[in-house]
Structures are given as C-alpha cells and as structure tokens.
Coordinates of C-alpha atoms and ligand atoms in Angstrom, one line a residue:
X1 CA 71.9 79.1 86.7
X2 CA 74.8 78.1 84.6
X3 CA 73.2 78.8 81.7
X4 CA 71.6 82.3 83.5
X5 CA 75.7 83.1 84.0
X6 CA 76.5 82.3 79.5
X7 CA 73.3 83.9 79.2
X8 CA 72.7 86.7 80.9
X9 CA 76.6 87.9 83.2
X10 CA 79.8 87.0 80.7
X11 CA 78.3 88.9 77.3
X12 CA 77.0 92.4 79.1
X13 CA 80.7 92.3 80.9
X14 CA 82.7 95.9 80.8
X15 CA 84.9 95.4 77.7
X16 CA 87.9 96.0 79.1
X17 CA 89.5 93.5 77.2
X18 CA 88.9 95.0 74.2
X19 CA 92.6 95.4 72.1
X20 CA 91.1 99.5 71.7
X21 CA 90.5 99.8 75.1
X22 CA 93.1 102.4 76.6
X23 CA 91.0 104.1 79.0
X24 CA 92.5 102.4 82.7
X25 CA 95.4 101.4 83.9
X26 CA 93.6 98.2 84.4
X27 CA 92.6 95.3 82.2
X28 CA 90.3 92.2 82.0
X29 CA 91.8 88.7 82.7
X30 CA 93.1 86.7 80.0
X31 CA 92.0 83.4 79.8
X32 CA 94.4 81.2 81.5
X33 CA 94.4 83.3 84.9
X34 CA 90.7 83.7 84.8
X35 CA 90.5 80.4 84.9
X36 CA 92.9 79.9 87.3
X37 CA 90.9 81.4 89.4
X38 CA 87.9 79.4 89.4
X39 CA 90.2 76.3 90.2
X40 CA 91.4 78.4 93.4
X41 CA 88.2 79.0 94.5
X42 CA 87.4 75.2 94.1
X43 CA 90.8 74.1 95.3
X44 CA 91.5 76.1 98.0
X45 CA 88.9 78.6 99.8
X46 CA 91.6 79.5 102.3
X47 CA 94.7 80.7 101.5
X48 CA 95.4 79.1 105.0
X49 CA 96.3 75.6 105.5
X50 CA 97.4 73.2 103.3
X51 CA 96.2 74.1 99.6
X52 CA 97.2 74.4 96.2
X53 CA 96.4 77.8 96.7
X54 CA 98.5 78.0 100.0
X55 CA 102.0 76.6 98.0
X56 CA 101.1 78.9 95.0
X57 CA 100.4 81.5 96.5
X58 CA 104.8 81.0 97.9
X59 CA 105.8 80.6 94.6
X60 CA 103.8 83.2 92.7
X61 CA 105.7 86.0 95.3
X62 CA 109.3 84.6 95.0
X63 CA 108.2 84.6 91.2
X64 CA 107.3 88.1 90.9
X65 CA 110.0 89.1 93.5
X66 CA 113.1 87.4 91.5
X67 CA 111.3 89.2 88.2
X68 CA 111.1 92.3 89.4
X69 CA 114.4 92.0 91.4
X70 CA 112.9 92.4 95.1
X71 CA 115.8 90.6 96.8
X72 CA 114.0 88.7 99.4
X73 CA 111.3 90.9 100.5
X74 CA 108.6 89.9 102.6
X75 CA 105.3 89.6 100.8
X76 CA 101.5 89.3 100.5
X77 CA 99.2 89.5 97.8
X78 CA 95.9 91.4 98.9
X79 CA 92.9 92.8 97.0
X80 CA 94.7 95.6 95.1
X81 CA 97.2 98.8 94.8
X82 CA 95.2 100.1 97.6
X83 CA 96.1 97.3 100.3
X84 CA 99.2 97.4 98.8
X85 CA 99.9 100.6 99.7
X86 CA 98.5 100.3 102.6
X87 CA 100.2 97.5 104.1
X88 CA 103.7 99.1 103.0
X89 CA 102.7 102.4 104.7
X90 CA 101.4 100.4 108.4
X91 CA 104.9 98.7 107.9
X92 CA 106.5 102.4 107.7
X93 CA 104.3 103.6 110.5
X94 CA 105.8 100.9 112.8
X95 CA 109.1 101.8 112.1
X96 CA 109.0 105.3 112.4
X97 CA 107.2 104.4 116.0
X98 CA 109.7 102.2 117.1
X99 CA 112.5 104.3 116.5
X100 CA 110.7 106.6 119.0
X101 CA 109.9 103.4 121.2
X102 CA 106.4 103.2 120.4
X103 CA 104.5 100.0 119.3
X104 CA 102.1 101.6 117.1
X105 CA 100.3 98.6 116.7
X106 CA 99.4 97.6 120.2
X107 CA 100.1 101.5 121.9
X108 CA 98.4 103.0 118.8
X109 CA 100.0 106.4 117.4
X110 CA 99.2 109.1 120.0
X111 CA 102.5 109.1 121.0
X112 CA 103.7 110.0 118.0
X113 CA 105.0 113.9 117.5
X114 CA 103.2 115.2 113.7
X115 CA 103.8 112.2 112.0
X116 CA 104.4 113.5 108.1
X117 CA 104.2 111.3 104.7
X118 CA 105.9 113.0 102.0
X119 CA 105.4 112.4 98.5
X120 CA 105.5 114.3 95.0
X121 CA 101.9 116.0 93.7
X122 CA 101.5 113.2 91.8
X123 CA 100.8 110.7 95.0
X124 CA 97.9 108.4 93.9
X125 CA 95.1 109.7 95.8
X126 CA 94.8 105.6 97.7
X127 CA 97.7 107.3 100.1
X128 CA 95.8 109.7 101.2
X129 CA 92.9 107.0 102.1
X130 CA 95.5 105.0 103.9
X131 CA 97.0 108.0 106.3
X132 CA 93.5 108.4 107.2
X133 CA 92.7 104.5 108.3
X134 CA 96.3 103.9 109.9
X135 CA 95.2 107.0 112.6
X136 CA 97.6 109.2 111.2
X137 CA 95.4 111.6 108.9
X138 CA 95.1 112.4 105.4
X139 CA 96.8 116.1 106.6
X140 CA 100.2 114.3 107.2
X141 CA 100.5 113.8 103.5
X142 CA 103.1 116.8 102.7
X143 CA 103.2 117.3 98.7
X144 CA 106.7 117.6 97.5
X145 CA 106.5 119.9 94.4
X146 CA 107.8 117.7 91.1
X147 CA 109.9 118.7 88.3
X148 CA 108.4 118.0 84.9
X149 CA 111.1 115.7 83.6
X150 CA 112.7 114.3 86.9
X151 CA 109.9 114.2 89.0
X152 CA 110.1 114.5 92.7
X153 CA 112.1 117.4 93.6
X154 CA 114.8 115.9 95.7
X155 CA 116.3 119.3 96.8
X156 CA 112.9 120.0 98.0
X157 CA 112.3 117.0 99.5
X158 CA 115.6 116.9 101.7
X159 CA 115.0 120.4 102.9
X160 CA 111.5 119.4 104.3
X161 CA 112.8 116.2 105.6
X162 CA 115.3 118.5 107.1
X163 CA 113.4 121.3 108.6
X164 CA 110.4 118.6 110.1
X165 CA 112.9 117.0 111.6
X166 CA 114.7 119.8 113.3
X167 CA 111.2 120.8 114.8
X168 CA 110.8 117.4 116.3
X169 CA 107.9 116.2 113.6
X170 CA 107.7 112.0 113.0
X171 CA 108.1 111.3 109.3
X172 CA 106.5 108.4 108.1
X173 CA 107.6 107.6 104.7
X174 CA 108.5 108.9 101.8
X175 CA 106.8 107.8 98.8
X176 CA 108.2 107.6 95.4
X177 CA 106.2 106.7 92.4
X178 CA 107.3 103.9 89.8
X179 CA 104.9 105.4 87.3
X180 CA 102.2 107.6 88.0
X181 CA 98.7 107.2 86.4
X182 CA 98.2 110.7 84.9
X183 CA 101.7 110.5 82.4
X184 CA 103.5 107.5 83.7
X185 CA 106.5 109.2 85.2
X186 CA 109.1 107.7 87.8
X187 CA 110.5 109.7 90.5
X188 CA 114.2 108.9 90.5
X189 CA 113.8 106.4 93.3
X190 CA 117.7 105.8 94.2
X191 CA 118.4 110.1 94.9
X192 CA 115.1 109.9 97.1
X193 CA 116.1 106.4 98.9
X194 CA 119.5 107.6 99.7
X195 CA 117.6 111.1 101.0
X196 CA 115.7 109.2 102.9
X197 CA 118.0 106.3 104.7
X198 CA 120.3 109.2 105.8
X199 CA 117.8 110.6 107.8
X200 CA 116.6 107.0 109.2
X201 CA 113.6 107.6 106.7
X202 CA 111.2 104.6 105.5
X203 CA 110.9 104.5 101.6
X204 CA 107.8 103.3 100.1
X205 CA 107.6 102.7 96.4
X206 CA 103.8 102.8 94.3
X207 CA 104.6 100.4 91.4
X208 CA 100.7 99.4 91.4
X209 CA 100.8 100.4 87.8
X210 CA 104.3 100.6 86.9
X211 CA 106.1 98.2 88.7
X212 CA 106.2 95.5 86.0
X213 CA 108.4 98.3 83.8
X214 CA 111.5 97.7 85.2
X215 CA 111.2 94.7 82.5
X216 CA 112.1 97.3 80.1
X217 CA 116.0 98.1 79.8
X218 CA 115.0 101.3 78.2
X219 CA 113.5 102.2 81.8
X220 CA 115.2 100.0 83.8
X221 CA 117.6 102.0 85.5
X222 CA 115.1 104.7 86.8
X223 CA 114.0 101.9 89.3
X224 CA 117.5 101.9 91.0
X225 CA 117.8 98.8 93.2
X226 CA 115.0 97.7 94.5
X227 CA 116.3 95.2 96.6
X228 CA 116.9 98.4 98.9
X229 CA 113.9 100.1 99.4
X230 CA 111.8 99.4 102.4
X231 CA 108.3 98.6 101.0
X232 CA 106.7 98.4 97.4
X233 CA 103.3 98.2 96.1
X234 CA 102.8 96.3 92.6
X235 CA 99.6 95.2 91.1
X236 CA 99.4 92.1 89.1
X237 CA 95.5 92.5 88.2
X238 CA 97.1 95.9 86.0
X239 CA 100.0 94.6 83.7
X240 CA 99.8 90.7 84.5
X241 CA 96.3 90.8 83.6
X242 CA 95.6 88.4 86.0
X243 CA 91.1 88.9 87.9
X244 CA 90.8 91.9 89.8
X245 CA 91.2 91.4 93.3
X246 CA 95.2 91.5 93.0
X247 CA 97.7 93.4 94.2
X248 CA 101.3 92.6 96.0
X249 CA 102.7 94.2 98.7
X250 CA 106.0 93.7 99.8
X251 CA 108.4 94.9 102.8
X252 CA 112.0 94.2 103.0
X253 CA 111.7 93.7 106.9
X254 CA 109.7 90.7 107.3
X255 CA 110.2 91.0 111.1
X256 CA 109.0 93.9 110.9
X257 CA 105.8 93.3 108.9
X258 CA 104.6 90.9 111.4
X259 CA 104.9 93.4 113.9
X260 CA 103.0 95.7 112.3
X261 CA 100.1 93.3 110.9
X262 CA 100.4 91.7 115.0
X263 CA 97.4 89.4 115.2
X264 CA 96.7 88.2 118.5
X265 CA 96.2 84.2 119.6
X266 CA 92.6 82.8 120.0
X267 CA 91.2 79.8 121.4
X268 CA 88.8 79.1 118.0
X269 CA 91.9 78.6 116.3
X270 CA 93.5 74.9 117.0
X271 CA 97.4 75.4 116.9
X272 CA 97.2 79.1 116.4
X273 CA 99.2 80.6 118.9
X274 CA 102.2 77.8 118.6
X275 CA 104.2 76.8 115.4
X276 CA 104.1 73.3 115.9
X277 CA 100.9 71.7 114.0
X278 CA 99.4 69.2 116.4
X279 CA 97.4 67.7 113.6
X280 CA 96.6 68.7 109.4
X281 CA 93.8 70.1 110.6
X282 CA 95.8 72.4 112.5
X283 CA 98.8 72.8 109.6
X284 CA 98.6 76.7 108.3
X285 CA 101.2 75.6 105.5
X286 CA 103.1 78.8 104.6
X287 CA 102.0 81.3 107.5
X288 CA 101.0 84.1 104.7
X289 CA 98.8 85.8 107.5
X290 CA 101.6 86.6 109.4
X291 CA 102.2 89.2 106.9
X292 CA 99.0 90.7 105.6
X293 CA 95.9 92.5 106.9
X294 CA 93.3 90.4 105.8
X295 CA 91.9 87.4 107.7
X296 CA 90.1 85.3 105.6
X297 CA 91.2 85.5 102.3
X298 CA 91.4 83.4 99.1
X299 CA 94.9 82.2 97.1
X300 CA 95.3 84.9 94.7
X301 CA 98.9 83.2 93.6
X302 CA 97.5 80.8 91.6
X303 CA 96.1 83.2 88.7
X304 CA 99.5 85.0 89.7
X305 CA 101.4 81.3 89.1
X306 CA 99.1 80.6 86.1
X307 CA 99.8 83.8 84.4
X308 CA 103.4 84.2 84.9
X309 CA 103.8 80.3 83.8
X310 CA 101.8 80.8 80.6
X311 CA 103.9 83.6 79.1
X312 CA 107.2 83.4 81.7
X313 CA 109.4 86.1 82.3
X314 CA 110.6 86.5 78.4
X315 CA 106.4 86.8 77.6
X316 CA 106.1 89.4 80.6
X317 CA 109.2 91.7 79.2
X318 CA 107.5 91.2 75.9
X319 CA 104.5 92.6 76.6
X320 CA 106.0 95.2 78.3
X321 CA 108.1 96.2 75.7
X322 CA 105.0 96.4 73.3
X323 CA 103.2 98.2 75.6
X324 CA 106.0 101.2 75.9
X325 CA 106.3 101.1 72.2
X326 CA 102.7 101.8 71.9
X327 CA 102.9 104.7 74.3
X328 CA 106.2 105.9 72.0
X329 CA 104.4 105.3 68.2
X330 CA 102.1 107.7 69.4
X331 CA 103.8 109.8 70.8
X332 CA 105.9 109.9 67.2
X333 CA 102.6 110.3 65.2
X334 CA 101.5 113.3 67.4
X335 CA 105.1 114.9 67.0
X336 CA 104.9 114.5 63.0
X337 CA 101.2 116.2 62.7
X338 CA 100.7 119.7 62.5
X339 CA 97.4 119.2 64.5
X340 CA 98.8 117.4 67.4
X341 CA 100.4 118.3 70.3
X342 CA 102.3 116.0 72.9
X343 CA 101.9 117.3 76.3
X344 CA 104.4 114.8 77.9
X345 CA 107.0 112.4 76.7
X346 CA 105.7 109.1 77.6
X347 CA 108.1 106.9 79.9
X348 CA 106.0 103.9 80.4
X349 CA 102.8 103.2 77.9
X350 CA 100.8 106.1 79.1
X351 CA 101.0 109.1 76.2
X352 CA 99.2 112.4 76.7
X353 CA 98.8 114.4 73.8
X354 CA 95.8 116.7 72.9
X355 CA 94.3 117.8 69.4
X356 CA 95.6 121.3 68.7
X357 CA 95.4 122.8 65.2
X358 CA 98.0 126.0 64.9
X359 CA 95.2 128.4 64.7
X360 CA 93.0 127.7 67.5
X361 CA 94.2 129.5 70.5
X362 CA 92.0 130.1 72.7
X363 CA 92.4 127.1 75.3
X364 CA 88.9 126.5 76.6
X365 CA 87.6 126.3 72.7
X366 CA 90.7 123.8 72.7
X367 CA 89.3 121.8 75.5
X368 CA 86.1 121.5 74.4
X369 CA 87.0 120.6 70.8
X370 CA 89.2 117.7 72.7
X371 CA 85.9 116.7 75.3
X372 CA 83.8 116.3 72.1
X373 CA 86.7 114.4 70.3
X374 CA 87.1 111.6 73.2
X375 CA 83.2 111.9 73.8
X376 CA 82.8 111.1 69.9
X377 CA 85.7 108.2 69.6
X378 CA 84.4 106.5 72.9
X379 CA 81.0 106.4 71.2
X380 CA 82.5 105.3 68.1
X381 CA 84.2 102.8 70.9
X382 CA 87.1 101.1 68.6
X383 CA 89.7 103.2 70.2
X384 CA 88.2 104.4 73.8
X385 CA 91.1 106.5 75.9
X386 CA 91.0 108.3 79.0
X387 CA 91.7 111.4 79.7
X388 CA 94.0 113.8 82.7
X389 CA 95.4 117.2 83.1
X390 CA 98.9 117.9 82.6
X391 CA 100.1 121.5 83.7
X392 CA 96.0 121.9 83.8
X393 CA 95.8 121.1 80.2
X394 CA 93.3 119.0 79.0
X395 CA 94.5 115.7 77.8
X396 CA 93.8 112.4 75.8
X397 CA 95.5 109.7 77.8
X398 CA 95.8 106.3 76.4
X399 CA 97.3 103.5 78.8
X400 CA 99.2 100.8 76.6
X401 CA 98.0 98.0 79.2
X402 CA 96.0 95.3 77.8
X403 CA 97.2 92.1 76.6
X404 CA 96.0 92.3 73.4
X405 CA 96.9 96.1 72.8
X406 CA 99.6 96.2 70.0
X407 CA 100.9 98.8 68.0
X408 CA 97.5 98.5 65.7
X409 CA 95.9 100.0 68.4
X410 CA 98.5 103.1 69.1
X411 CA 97.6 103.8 65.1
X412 CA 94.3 103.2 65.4
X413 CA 93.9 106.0 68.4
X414 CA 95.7 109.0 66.7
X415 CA 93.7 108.1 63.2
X416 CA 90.2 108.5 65.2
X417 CA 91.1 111.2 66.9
X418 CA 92.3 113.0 64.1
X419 CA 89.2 111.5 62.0
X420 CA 87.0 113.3 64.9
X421 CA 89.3 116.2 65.1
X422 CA 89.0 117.1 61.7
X423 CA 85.1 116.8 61.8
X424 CA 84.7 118.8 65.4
X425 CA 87.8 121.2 64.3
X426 CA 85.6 124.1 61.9
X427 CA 82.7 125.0 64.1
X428 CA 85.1 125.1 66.8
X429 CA 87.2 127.2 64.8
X430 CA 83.8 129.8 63.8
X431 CA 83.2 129.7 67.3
X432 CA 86.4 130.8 68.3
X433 CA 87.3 133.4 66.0
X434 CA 83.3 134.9 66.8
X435 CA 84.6 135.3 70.5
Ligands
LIG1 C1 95.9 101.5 90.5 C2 96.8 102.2 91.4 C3 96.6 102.4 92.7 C4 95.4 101.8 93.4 O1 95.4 100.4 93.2 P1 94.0 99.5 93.1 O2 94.5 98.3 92.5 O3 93.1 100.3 92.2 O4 93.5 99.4 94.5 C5 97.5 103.1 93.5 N1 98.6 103.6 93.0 C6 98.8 103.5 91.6 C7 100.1 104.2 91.1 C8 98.0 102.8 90.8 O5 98.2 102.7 89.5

C-alpha cells in the first residue's frame, strides 16, 4: 500500500502547488507542514489530553494571535474559513441573545425578535450557510451596498443598524471583510466597529483569506485594531500554506465562547464534568474543546507550529509582501498595455484585469474573447488564473497565494494572456464588426 500511495495518490494530486497556479485563494502544503501533519496524526490523534499536538496546538494560536495582533483572544483552529466563520457568528448570536436575556444555546433562538446579520455585497457566500445552521436563516443576511474604493458603505450601514433597531429587530453581527475573494478589498473595519459598538453591535471580521495581510505596512492600517473586534475568522491552510483542514477562529470573549459552544457533562467521559484530573488518563491538557464546535478533532497546531517556525514571522511578512507585489506588477503591466484593462486596483495579491483591445466594443464579443483566453492559458496550464465579475464585467483573477508564486509568475500571466489575446483577438474582431 505504501508503494500503491508513491505510485498511484501523490503524482495524479491537483497541482495547486504549481508557482503558475493563481486560480484559488488556496494553496498546496509546503513540505515542512505537510509533514507535520503526518507526525500529528501519529503523535496525537486527539487534540484532547496530553499530546504534542494538545501543547502545539496553544502555541500555534498565541503564535498567530501575537502575529496578527489579536490581543488575547480566545481561539480554536477548526476545519476551515467556513467553521471559522461560523464559530465567530454562534459567538455573536449568544451575545445578541443575552443582551435580550436569552441563552441561545440551551433556550434556542425563538425568542429572538428578526434577528439581522449585516454585511457588504461582497459577504462570502459560507455566511449565508452559517445563518442558516445557527437557526437564524440565510434571510437575516441584510446586504449593505459597498463603495468601490472604500467598501462597505458605513453611512448605509448605520442607518439600517439604526432603523432595525428602532423597529425592535435583533441584530446579530456585522461583518466586515479583511479581503474579499473576488478583488481582495477591505472594508474599513475601525468606522464599521465603532458603528457597531455604539449600538451594542457584535463585529465579526472574514480574514479567511486576507487576514495574514496586515503583515504588510502598505495595508496595515486598513485592519485598524484588531485587538478590538469581537470575533475573526483567518485561515492558515490559504496564506500559511499549511494541509487543508485549517482554519482559526477567534473571539475576544473567551467566557463568552464557552457559552456559546456549551457542551454538556457525560458519564463516558472520566473527569469531564470537573477540572481537577483524577488521573493522566483523565488530563484534557489545554481544554481547547471548551471553545470550538467540534468534538473529536485532530491537532491542527502542529503544521500551524511547523510552518510558522520554518519561515517565522520575518518569512510570513515576506511572503506576503511578494505576494502583494505580484498582485501590483500586474496590475502595472496591464496599465502600460494598450490592450489591457484593470478593472480594480489590487489591495491584497488578487488583480482583476481583462483583455480589451480599443476597438472591440461590444462587451459580450469582449467576454468571450476573455473565456477563450483563460480557457486557452489554463490548457496551456503554465499560468492557470481564475476568473469573477467586477461591476458584472468579466474578469481574469489571479490570487498571488502560493508559496512558490514570485514575481516570475505575475510576468508570466499577463505575457500568456496577451500571447492568447493576440491569437483569439482578429476573429473576435471580424465577428464583431459583422454584428
Ligand atoms: C476561503 C474563504 C472562506 C471559506 O473558507 P474555507 O476555508 O473554504 O472553509 C470564507 N471567507 C473568505 C473571505 C474566504 O476567503
């Protein structure tokens, strides 16, 4: 079987890995956490009791809080940005409950008046998953229009806040986002926090893909203080590169978190229900299940550990950095080309442009052209990008993500895609001028 897994699993892998791959705004493993990996699951196939994986999995979260500048946040590392996400929001949801003296976790959320989540149109669409699981429905989500270059609209967003609240409605959250996946904007998180807390309002930050950018000091301050909002979501299996399978979640209430991931005692489990271990057996080491939905569950901290030992904090801004220059190189190509067009300034390492030459003008001959140009480089796969719609454009997306994406690759992209261009552009052109 070990040779079945060399022979037959590693080499057909998804190539995510690959230096040209910009397509996600996730990655493959390096080596180190990959690894590290393996030795949790041999080491420690609980993240319960006394492991490895059980101290590693308390230094990897004060790691990544004291990089990212959490304060001293409560956290847990689950399966992804979705957990993540969730576990802030069912943090928010108790709070907004008991401010209305409701324990939404043992009393359930009946009680509660039109409970709201507000969030920009951008919201990753995981939100909406997790309003429907925490009972509260995916109609709560009210979408807060968002400015093109400041993102959330925060005169809009304190006028809705307002006007629910004045008709007795229970807002949830707000959400801001630390980089969205279509262009890798931030909403300007310290206006919408200081909109929120006046009105008593829980503030949730999606940093599953940006987070790690407040490395960057070009960026940095859009993140305001993060030590003050209520609950964050950041995802170490995007920008860390540690296995799939990672996210973090963190709340600044720890109290609070425990009341809202409440798990009740049982008699199978030998010292559960006090704090006092009566034997190793019984020892739950760091009580990380105290503050995370899952039950079972394995140590993701040590590929977390591993991969933030290997490089350390100077490595992690580095890569960061690159990664942002990347997003900015092309975005300085596209501006210099007569047949480019940028369709947003990048902010992180996401940069959506679109193939445009002057005289096409006819947008649907300009979508297809750019279909057929990412369907024709992806083929060709050294440079393979994704694609969104910005302001219902169609447009080539490259995320700047991988480890072993450097600047060659940000070259590489706008050269095939001008290559292809160029070869897709006449017909298109024939085509256009016949119609
Ligand atoms: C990736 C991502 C998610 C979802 O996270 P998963 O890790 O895929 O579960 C949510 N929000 C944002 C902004 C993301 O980038």
């Amino acid at each position: 079987m070990l040779a079945s897994l060399s022979e037959w699993v590693v080499p057909y892998g998804l190539r995510l890995g690959n230096p040209g791959f910009s397509g996600w705004v996730t990655t493959a493993p390096t080596v180190v956490p990959a690894v590290a990996q393996l030795a949790a699951a041999i080491s420690s196939p609980q993240k319960w009791w006394l492991t490895p994986g059980n101290l590693l999995e308390e230094v990897a979260l004060r790691w990544l809080r004291s990089l990212l500048g959490l304060g001293d946040a409560a956290g847990a590392l689950v399966s992804g940005g979705m957990m993540a996400n969730f576990l802030g929001l069912a943090a928010a949801r108790q709070h907004a409950g008991e401010r209305h003296g409701i324990d939404p976790s043992a009393d359930g959320v009946a009680a509660m008046n039109e409970p709201r989540l507000y969030a920009g149109e951008h919201v990753h669409h995981v939100m909406l998953r997790s309003l429907g699981l925490l009972g509260l429905g995916r109609k709560a989500l009210v979408r807060i229009p968002v400015d093109r270059r400041r993102g959330l609209d925060t005169d809009a967003l304190a006028a809705t806040l307002d006007a629910d609240l004045a008709a007795g409605r229970t807002p949830i959250a707000v959400v801001a986002s630390a980089g969205d996946v279509n262009t890798g904007r931030i909403d300007p998180i310290d206006t919408v926090r200081a909109i929120a807390h006046a009105r008593g309002v829980w503030l949730h930050v999606d940093g599953a893909y940006g987070g790690f950018g407040v490395l960057d000091p070009r960026v940095r301050d859009q993140y305001g203080d993060l030590t003050q909002v209520d609950s964050l979501a950041v995802d170490p299996h995007k920008w860390l590169a540690v296995p799939v399978g990672c996210g973090a979640g963190f709340v600044r209430d720890g109290d609070l978190l425990e009341r809202a991931m409440a798990l009740e005692p049982a008699a199978y489990v030998e010292g559960g229900a006090e704090r006092e271990p009566r034997s190793t057996f019984d020892h739950f080491g760091v009580s990380h299940h105290d503050h995370t939905l899952e039950h079972s569950s394995p140590s993701r901290g040590v590929a977390v550990w591993a991969a933030l030992a290997e490089i350390g904090a100077d490595g992690m801004r580095a890569r960061v950095a690159r990664h942002l220059d990347c997003a900015r190189r092309v975005a300085e190509r596209v501006r210099a080309h007569p047949d480019l067009e940028l369709l947003a300034e990048p902010v992180l390492s996401i940069c959506c442009f679109r193939y445009h030459p002057p005289a096409l003008r006819d947008q649907g001959t300009i979508e297809r052209l750019n279909q057929a140009i990412v369907a024709d480089i992806r083929a060709r796969g050294l440079a393979v990008p994704s694609t969104t719609r910005v302001r219902n454009i169609f447009a080539i997306r490259p995320c700047f993500i991988g480890p072993r994406a450097d600047l060659e690759q940000a070259d590489l992209l706008v050269d095939e895609v001008l290559r292809s261009g160029v070869r897709h552009d006449s017909p298109a052109r024939q085509k256009s001028a016949r119609s």
